[in-house]
């Protein structure tokens, strides 16, 4: 197994892509700490993973990653549960959409608080533990940031700030044995599913922009890319953004 005996933190791991990542990491032998706002979804995720993966080691911490002190609480919970931290997956990110002229400071605070600052604080809080055995950090980017998608100013800006931070950390922490990479996904989550029903035409247009012609599946299409970056298969890679988006953005 690719993550046998390792300990992985997944923020936003109770739902969407994060649940797929948590399941895949548990199936590869890792102990997984899911951190999420949603207690009910967290309990459901733990039940589902325990049933799906024989011998799974999975724990849940209800926390707002945008709040002060959460990064240290997450680190301490992972160490208390598994005695180590090998992989940090900064997946959760909340944001609101609006044209730039209608964007408010609160919208920027939400997106930077849960996206950029949560990622930055957790990376620093976990650094010493990740450095003990050569760890991996997987952060999340978005085509909305890479392409400057309309109505996504606060989200796109925070996502590109995360990419900048990740590249600096990839340089600085390589000597500590820590690799830092990003995944930029497109996936069918509950939110996207609901939107596809209420905005059928827009949804069809969006599908037309994906060369592979479909949305990714969190567990089958996105999680394996995260596992690849988390494990030694990618040991010669750092500072990279991997597009798990059906070919929508082709980076050069
Ligand atoms: N779904 C896509 O197509 C897509 C596209 C581009 C980028 N992304 C990125 O992928 C990542 C996962 O996306 P998703 O679609 O699965 O998201 P999602 O909104 O479906 O799920 C996010 C999870 O994070 C949790 N969460 C939200 N705010 C939180 C907070 N403050 N503290 C703790 N937990 C919190 C939610 O409860 C939920 O379980 C995000 O970084 C997102 O920006 C997703």
Tab-separated table of C-alpha atoms and ligand atoms in Angstrom:
chain	number	residue	atom	x	y	z
A	1	UNK	CA	0.000	0.000	0.000
A	2	UNK	CA	1.237	3.443	-0.953
A	3	UNK	CA	0.661	5.174	2.408
A	4	UNK	CA	1.103	2.285	4.791
A	5	UNK	CA	1.609	3.457	8.384
A	6	UNK	CA	1.510	7.136	7.448
A	7	UNK	CA	-0.709	9.819	8.977
A	8	UNK	CA	-2.666	12.174	6.738
A	9	UNK	CA	-4.670	15.315	7.570
A	10	UNK	CA	-7.487	16.190	5.128
A	11	UNK	CA	-9.275	19.514	5.633
A	12	UNK	CA	-12.829	19.551	4.317
A	13	UNK	CA	-12.604	15.764	4.361
A	14	UNK	CA	-16.227	15.151	5.314
A	15	UNK	CA	-17.702	15.971	1.901
A	16	UNK	CA	-17.030	16.436	-1.798
A	17	UNK	CA	-13.516	15.842	-3.060
A	18	UNK	CA	-12.187	15.687	0.509
A	19	UNK	CA	-14.256	12.605	1.322
A	20	UNK	CA	-12.882	10.866	-1.769
A	21	UNK	CA	-9.342	11.771	-0.700
A	22	UNK	CA	-9.925	10.570	2.873
A	23	UNK	CA	-11.309	7.238	1.611
A	24	UNK	CA	-8.448	6.730	-0.843
A	25	UNK	CA	-5.780	7.525	1.773
A	26	UNK	CA	-7.378	5.118	4.267
A	27	UNK	CA	-7.501	2.438	1.542
A	28	UNK	CA	-3.758	2.972	0.962
A	29	UNK	CA	-3.051	2.219	4.637
A	30	UNK	CA	-2.839	5.729	6.118
A	31	UNK	CA	-4.364	6.926	9.361
A	32	UNK	CA	-6.611	9.824	8.323
A	33	UNK	CA	-7.692	12.830	10.381
A	34	UNK	CA	-10.683	14.470	8.730
A	35	UNK	CA	-11.165	18.121	9.692
A	36	UNK	CA	-14.477	19.705	8.773
A	37	UNK	CA	-17.073	22.229	9.916
A	38	UNK	CA	-19.878	19.737	9.414
A	39	UNK	CA	-20.139	17.341	12.387
A	40	UNK	CA	-22.940	15.255	10.864
A	41	UNK	CA	-21.113	14.796	7.561
A	42	UNK	CA	-17.910	14.049	9.494
A	43	UNK	CA	-19.585	11.268	11.480
A	44	UNK	CA	-21.087	9.896	8.257
A	45	UNK	CA	-17.686	9.967	6.543
A	46	UNK	CA	-16.058	8.044	9.391
A	47	UNK	CA	-18.852	5.421	9.274
A	48	UNK	CA	-18.680	5.124	5.465
A	49	UNK	CA	-14.887	4.794	5.355
A	50	UNK	CA	-14.799	2.310	8.236
A	51	UNK	CA	-17.368	0.152	6.437
A	52	UNK	CA	-15.714	0.459	3.004
A	53	UNK	CA	-12.106	-0.064	4.092
A	54	UNK	CA	-11.431	-3.040	6.394
A	55	UNK	CA	-9.105	-1.965	9.219
A	56	UNK	CA	-9.371	1.735	8.322
A	57	UNK	CA	-7.889	4.161	10.828
A	58	UNK	CA	-9.939	7.327	10.565
A	59	UNK	CA	-10.743	10.094	13.044
A	60	UNK	CA	-12.788	13.272	12.812
A	61	UNK	CA	-12.231	16.733	14.263
A	62	UNK	CA	-15.036	19.302	13.988
A	63	UNK	CA	-13.352	22.660	13.419
A	64	UNK	CA	-13.495	25.844	11.361
A	65	UNK	CA	-10.174	26.004	9.539
A	66	UNK	CA	-10.658	29.746	9.111
A	67	UNK	CA	-10.601	30.363	12.878
A	68	UNK	CA	-7.545	31.401	14.899
A	69	UNK	CA	-5.969	28.506	16.808
A	70	UNK	CA	-7.459	25.791	14.589
A	71	UNK	CA	-4.142	24.944	12.904
A	72	UNK	CA	-2.500	24.100	16.230
A	73	UNK	CA	-5.588	22.150	17.376
A	74	UNK	CA	-5.533	20.121	14.136
A	75	UNK	CA	-1.817	19.376	14.479
A	76	UNK	CA	-2.233	18.321	18.117
A	77	UNK	CA	-5.228	16.115	17.308
A	78	UNK	CA	-3.331	14.328	14.521
A	79	UNK	CA	-0.310	13.716	16.749
A	80	UNK	CA	-2.524	12.538	19.637
A	81	UNK	CA	-4.358	10.131	17.309
A	82	UNK	CA	-1.515	8.781	15.166
A	83	UNK	CA	1.727	9.964	16.818
A	84	UNK	CA	2.996	11.542	13.580
A	85	UNK	CA	2.084	13.685	10.553
A	86	UNK	CA	3.311	12.655	7.094
A	87	UNK	CA	0.858	14.316	4.721
A	88	UNK	CA	-1.170	17.522	4.909
A	89	UNK	CA	-3.959	17.979	2.369
A	90	UNK	CA	-5.323	21.551	2.421
A	91	UNK	CA	-8.549	20.865	0.555
A	92	UNK	CA	-11.321	22.935	2.227
A	93	UNK	CA	-12.036	26.395	0.829
A	94	UNK	CA	-15.233	28.439	1.229
A	95	UNK	CA	-16.079	31.391	-1.024
A	96	UNK	CA	-18.912	33.472	-2.483
A	97	UNK	CA	-19.446	34.560	-6.077
A	98	UNK	CA	-20.198	38.123	-7.248
A	99	UNK	CA	-18.976	40.562	-9.909
A	100	UNK	CA	-15.821	42.374	-8.817
A	101	UNK	CA	-17.639	45.672	-8.299
A	102	UNK	CA	-20.105	43.932	-5.983
A	103	UNK	CA	-17.462	42.023	-4.045
A	104	UNK	CA	-17.264	42.945	-0.343
A	105	UNK	CA	-14.391	42.826	2.135
A	106	UNK	CA	-16.282	40.034	3.937
A	107	UNK	CA	-16.181	37.910	0.767
A	108	UNK	CA	-12.413	38.390	0.537
A	109	UNK	CA	-12.068	37.630	4.265
A	110	UNK	CA	-14.025	34.364	3.882
A	111	UNK	CA	-12.031	33.190	0.864
A	112	UNK	CA	-8.612	34.217	2.175
A	113	UNK	CA	-9.463	33.030	5.721
A	114	UNK	CA	-10.568	29.497	4.754
A	115	UNK	CA	-8.362	29.216	1.645
A	116	UNK	CA	-5.079	31.094	1.926
A	117	UNK	CA	-4.651	31.685	5.691
A	118	UNK	CA	-5.858	28.227	6.717
A	119	UNK	CA	-3.387	26.651	4.253
A	120	UNK	CA	-0.534	28.940	5.385
A	121	UNK	CA	-1.178	28.365	9.113
A	122	UNK	CA	-1.548	24.582	8.810
A	123	UNK	CA	1.615	24.298	6.718
A	124	UNK	CA	3.600	26.150	9.387
A	125	UNK	CA	1.941	24.378	12.332
A	126	UNK	CA	2.713	20.930	10.841
A	127	UNK	CA	6.190	21.766	9.488
A	128	UNK	CA	8.244	20.199	12.317
A	129	UNK	CA	6.264	16.939	12.198
A	130	UNK	CA	6.362	16.751	8.391
A	131	UNK	CA	10.134	17.313	8.528
A	132	UNK	CA	10.689	14.325	10.853
A	133	UNK	CA	10.343	11.700	8.089
A	134	UNK	CA	10.107	13.643	4.839
A	135	UNK	CA	6.509	14.763	4.396
A	136	UNK	CA	4.251	15.871	1.580
A	137	UNK	CA	1.863	18.821	1.409
A	138	UNK	CA	-0.921	18.838	-1.184
A	139	UNK	CA	-2.651	22.185	-1.641
A	140	UNK	CA	-5.615	23.030	-3.856
A	141	UNK	CA	-5.688	25.333	-6.872
A	142	UNK	CA	-8.510	26.063	-9.323
A	143	UNK	CA	-9.074	26.745	-13.000
A	144	UNK	CA	-11.039	29.776	-11.751
A	145	UNK	CA	-7.747	31.243	-10.531
A	146	UNK	CA	-5.658	30.135	-13.494
A	147	UNK	CA	-8.191	31.545	-15.988
A	148	UNK	CA	-9.484	34.526	-13.977
A	149	UNK	CA	-13.070	33.348	-14.108
A	150	UNK	CA	-15.705	36.134	-13.875
A	151	UNK	CA	-17.514	36.509	-10.513
A	152	UNK	CA	-14.707	34.675	-8.692
A	153	UNK	CA	-12.409	37.554	-7.657
A	154	UNK	CA	-11.950	36.574	-3.989
A	155	UNK	CA	-11.711	32.852	-4.793
A	156	UNK	CA	-9.369	33.230	-7.773
A	157	UNK	CA	-7.087	35.612	-5.845
A	158	UNK	CA	-6.867	33.293	-2.827
A	159	UNK	CA	-6.223	30.247	-5.042
A	160	UNK	CA	-3.346	31.974	-6.855
A	161	UNK	CA	-1.970	33.182	-3.489
A	162	UNK	CA	-1.933	29.525	-2.393
A	163	UNK	CA	0.055	28.624	-5.535
A	164	UNK	CA	2.603	31.364	-4.820
A	165	UNK	CA	2.938	30.276	-1.199
A	166	UNK	CA	3.317	26.631	-2.264
A	167	UNK	CA	6.167	27.418	-4.657
A	168	UNK	CA	8.057	29.395	-1.989
A	169	UNK	CA	7.584	26.571	0.538
A	170	UNK	CA	8.682	24.027	-2.112
A	171	UNK	CA	11.971	25.933	-2.412
A	172	UNK	CA	12.500	26.660	1.294
A	173	UNK	CA	11.391	23.306	2.735
A	174	UNK	CA	13.028	20.987	0.180
A	175	UNK	CA	16.062	20.920	2.474
A	176	UNK	CA	13.747	19.727	5.279
A	177	UNK	CA	12.604	16.831	3.092
A	178	UNK	CA	9.134	18.315	2.606
A	179	UNK	CA	7.566	18.412	-0.865
A	180	UNK	CA	4.762	20.861	-1.684
A	181	UNK	CA	2.517	20.383	-4.728
A	182	UNK	CA	-0.981	21.346	-5.842
A	183	UNK	CA	-3.968	19.741	-7.505
A	184	UNK	CA	-6.416	21.744	-9.602
A	185	UNK	CA	-9.546	19.586	-9.934
A	186	UNK	CA	-12.921	19.542	-11.576
A	187	UNK	CA	-15.284	17.122	-9.872
A	188	UNK	CA	-18.906	16.203	-9.437
A	189	UNK	CA	-19.762	17.050	-5.821
A	190	UNK	CA	-23.179	17.445	-4.173
A	191	UNK	CA	-23.039	21.206	-4.818
A	192	UNK	CA	-22.178	20.782	-8.508
A	193	UNK	CA	-24.872	18.078	-8.825
A	194	UNK	CA	-27.560	20.419	-7.459
A	195	UNK	CA	-26.361	23.274	-9.691
A	196	UNK	CA	-26.434	21.022	-12.795
A	197	UNK	CA	-30.160	20.463	-12.199
A	198	UNK	CA	-31.117	24.111	-11.644
A	199	UNK	CA	-28.817	25.446	-14.435
A	200	UNK	CA	-29.063	22.661	-17.022
A	201	UNK	CA	-28.046	24.834	-20.003
A	202	UNK	CA	-25.034	26.368	-18.273
A	203	UNK	CA	-24.049	22.908	-17.108
A	204	UNK	CA	-24.127	21.515	-20.668
A	205	UNK	CA	-22.023	24.476	-21.869
A	206	UNK	CA	-19.516	23.831	-19.097
A	207	UNK	CA	-19.257	20.149	-20.019
A	208	UNK	CA	-18.423	21.282	-23.553
A	209	UNK	CA	-15.287	23.036	-22.253
A	210	UNK	CA	-13.891	19.810	-20.758
A	211	UNK	CA	-11.949	17.883	-23.428
A	212	UNK	CA	-12.636	14.543	-21.712
A	213	UNK	CA	-16.327	15.489	-21.744
A	214	UNK	CA	-17.326	14.760	-18.154
A	215	UNK	CA	-16.842	15.903	-14.576
A	216	UNK	CA	-14.326	14.018	-12.484
A	217	UNK	CA	-15.337	11.630	-9.741
A	218	UNK	CA	-13.891	12.670	-6.334
A	219	UNK	CA	-12.830	9.141	-5.374
A	220	UNK	CA	-11.922	7.658	-8.763
A	221	UNK	CA	-10.472	10.631	-10.646
A	222	UNK	CA	-9.194	13.234	-8.144
A	223	UNK	CA	-8.162	11.222	-5.067
A	224	UNK	CA	-5.628	9.038	-6.983
A	225	UNK	CA	-3.796	12.211	-8.074
A	226	UNK	CA	-3.647	13.370	-4.453
A	227	UNK	CA	-2.400	9.938	-3.334
A	228	UNK	CA	0.269	10.096	-6.050
A	229	UNK	CA	1.495	13.467	-4.728
A	230	UNK	CA	1.245	12.256	-1.124
A	231	UNK	CA	3.322	9.098	-1.593
A	232	UNK	CA	6.853	8.280	-2.709
A	233	UNK	CA	5.790	7.733	-6.345
A	234	UNK	CA	6.179	11.517	-6.731
A	235	UNK	CA	9.322	11.822	-4.613
A	236	UNK	CA	11.145	13.788	-7.366
A	237	UNK	CA	8.348	16.367	-7.721
A	238	UNK	CA	7.845	19.589	-5.800
A	239	UNK	CA	6.321	23.002	-6.522
A	240	UNK	CA	4.077	21.575	-9.252
A	241	UNK	CA	0.411	22.114	-10.079
A	242	UNK	CA	-1.257	18.969	-11.455
A	243	UNK	CA	-4.450	19.545	-13.437
A	244	UNK	CA	-7.028	16.840	-12.621
A	245	UNK	CA	-9.666	18.553	-14.744
A	246	UNK	CA	-10.259	16.417	-17.839
A	247	UNK	CA	-7.843	18.580	-19.844
A	248	UNK	CA	-9.713	21.865	-19.313
A	249	UNK	CA	-6.565	23.887	-18.518
A	250	UNK	CA	-3.385	22.780	-20.253
A	251	UNK	CA	-0.486	24.333	-18.345
A	252	UNK	CA	2.769	25.098	-20.163
B	1	LIG	N1	-15.471	20.688	-7.167
B	1	LIG	C1	-14.781	21.248	-8.151
B	1	LIG	O1	-15.091	21.046	-9.341
B	1	LIG	C2	-13.594	22.124	-7.867
B	1	LIG	C3	-13.020	22.887	-8.913
B	1	LIG	C4	-11.888	23.638	-8.668
B	1	LIG	C5	-11.310	23.621	-7.406
B	1	LIG	N2	-11.889	22.903	-6.395
B	1	LIG	C6	-11.253	22.922	-5.074
B	1	LIG	O2	-11.202	21.607	-4.546
B	1	LIG	C7	-11.342	21.638	-3.130
B	1	LIG	C8	-12.522	20.787	-2.696
B	1	LIG	O3	-13.675	21.236	-3.372
B	1	LIG	P1	-15.127	20.584	-3.162
B	1	LIG	O4	-15.894	20.950	-4.395
B	1	LIG	O5	-15.020	19.174	-2.749
B	1	LIG	O6	-15.695	21.461	-1.957
B	1	LIG	P2	-17.056	21.247	-1.161
B	1	LIG	O7	-17.562	22.609	-0.941
B	1	LIG	O8	-17.935	20.237	-1.816
B	1	LIG	O9	-16.556	20.569	0.176
B	1	LIG	C9	-15.752	21.209	1.036
B	1	LIG	C10	-15.789	20.587	2.428
B	1	LIG	O10	-15.136	21.570	3.206
B	1	LIG	C11	-15.896	21.817	4.366
B	1	LIG	N3	-15.650	23.191	4.816
B	1	LIG	C12	-16.097	24.340	4.252
B	1	LIG	N4	-15.680	25.403	4.966
B	1	LIG	C13	-14.941	24.905	5.999
B	1	LIG	C14	-14.263	25.497	7.099
B	1	LIG	N5	-14.248	26.817	7.273
B	1	LIG	N6	-13.631	24.691	7.983
B	1	LIG	C15	-13.648	23.338	7.824
B	1	LIG	N7	-14.278	22.728	6.802
B	1	LIG	C16	-14.924	23.494	5.906
B	1	LIG	C17	-17.354	21.569	3.975
B	1	LIG	O11	-18.145	21.292	5.117
B	1	LIG	C18	-17.215	20.400	2.997
B	1	LIG	O12	-17.309	19.151	3.684
B	1	LIG	C19	-11.491	23.123	-2.768
B	1	LIG	O13	-10.224	23.664	-2.468
B	1	LIG	C20	-12.029	23.735	-4.054
B	1	LIG	O14	-11.754	25.111	-4.122
B	1	LIG	C21	-13.023	22.168	-6.599
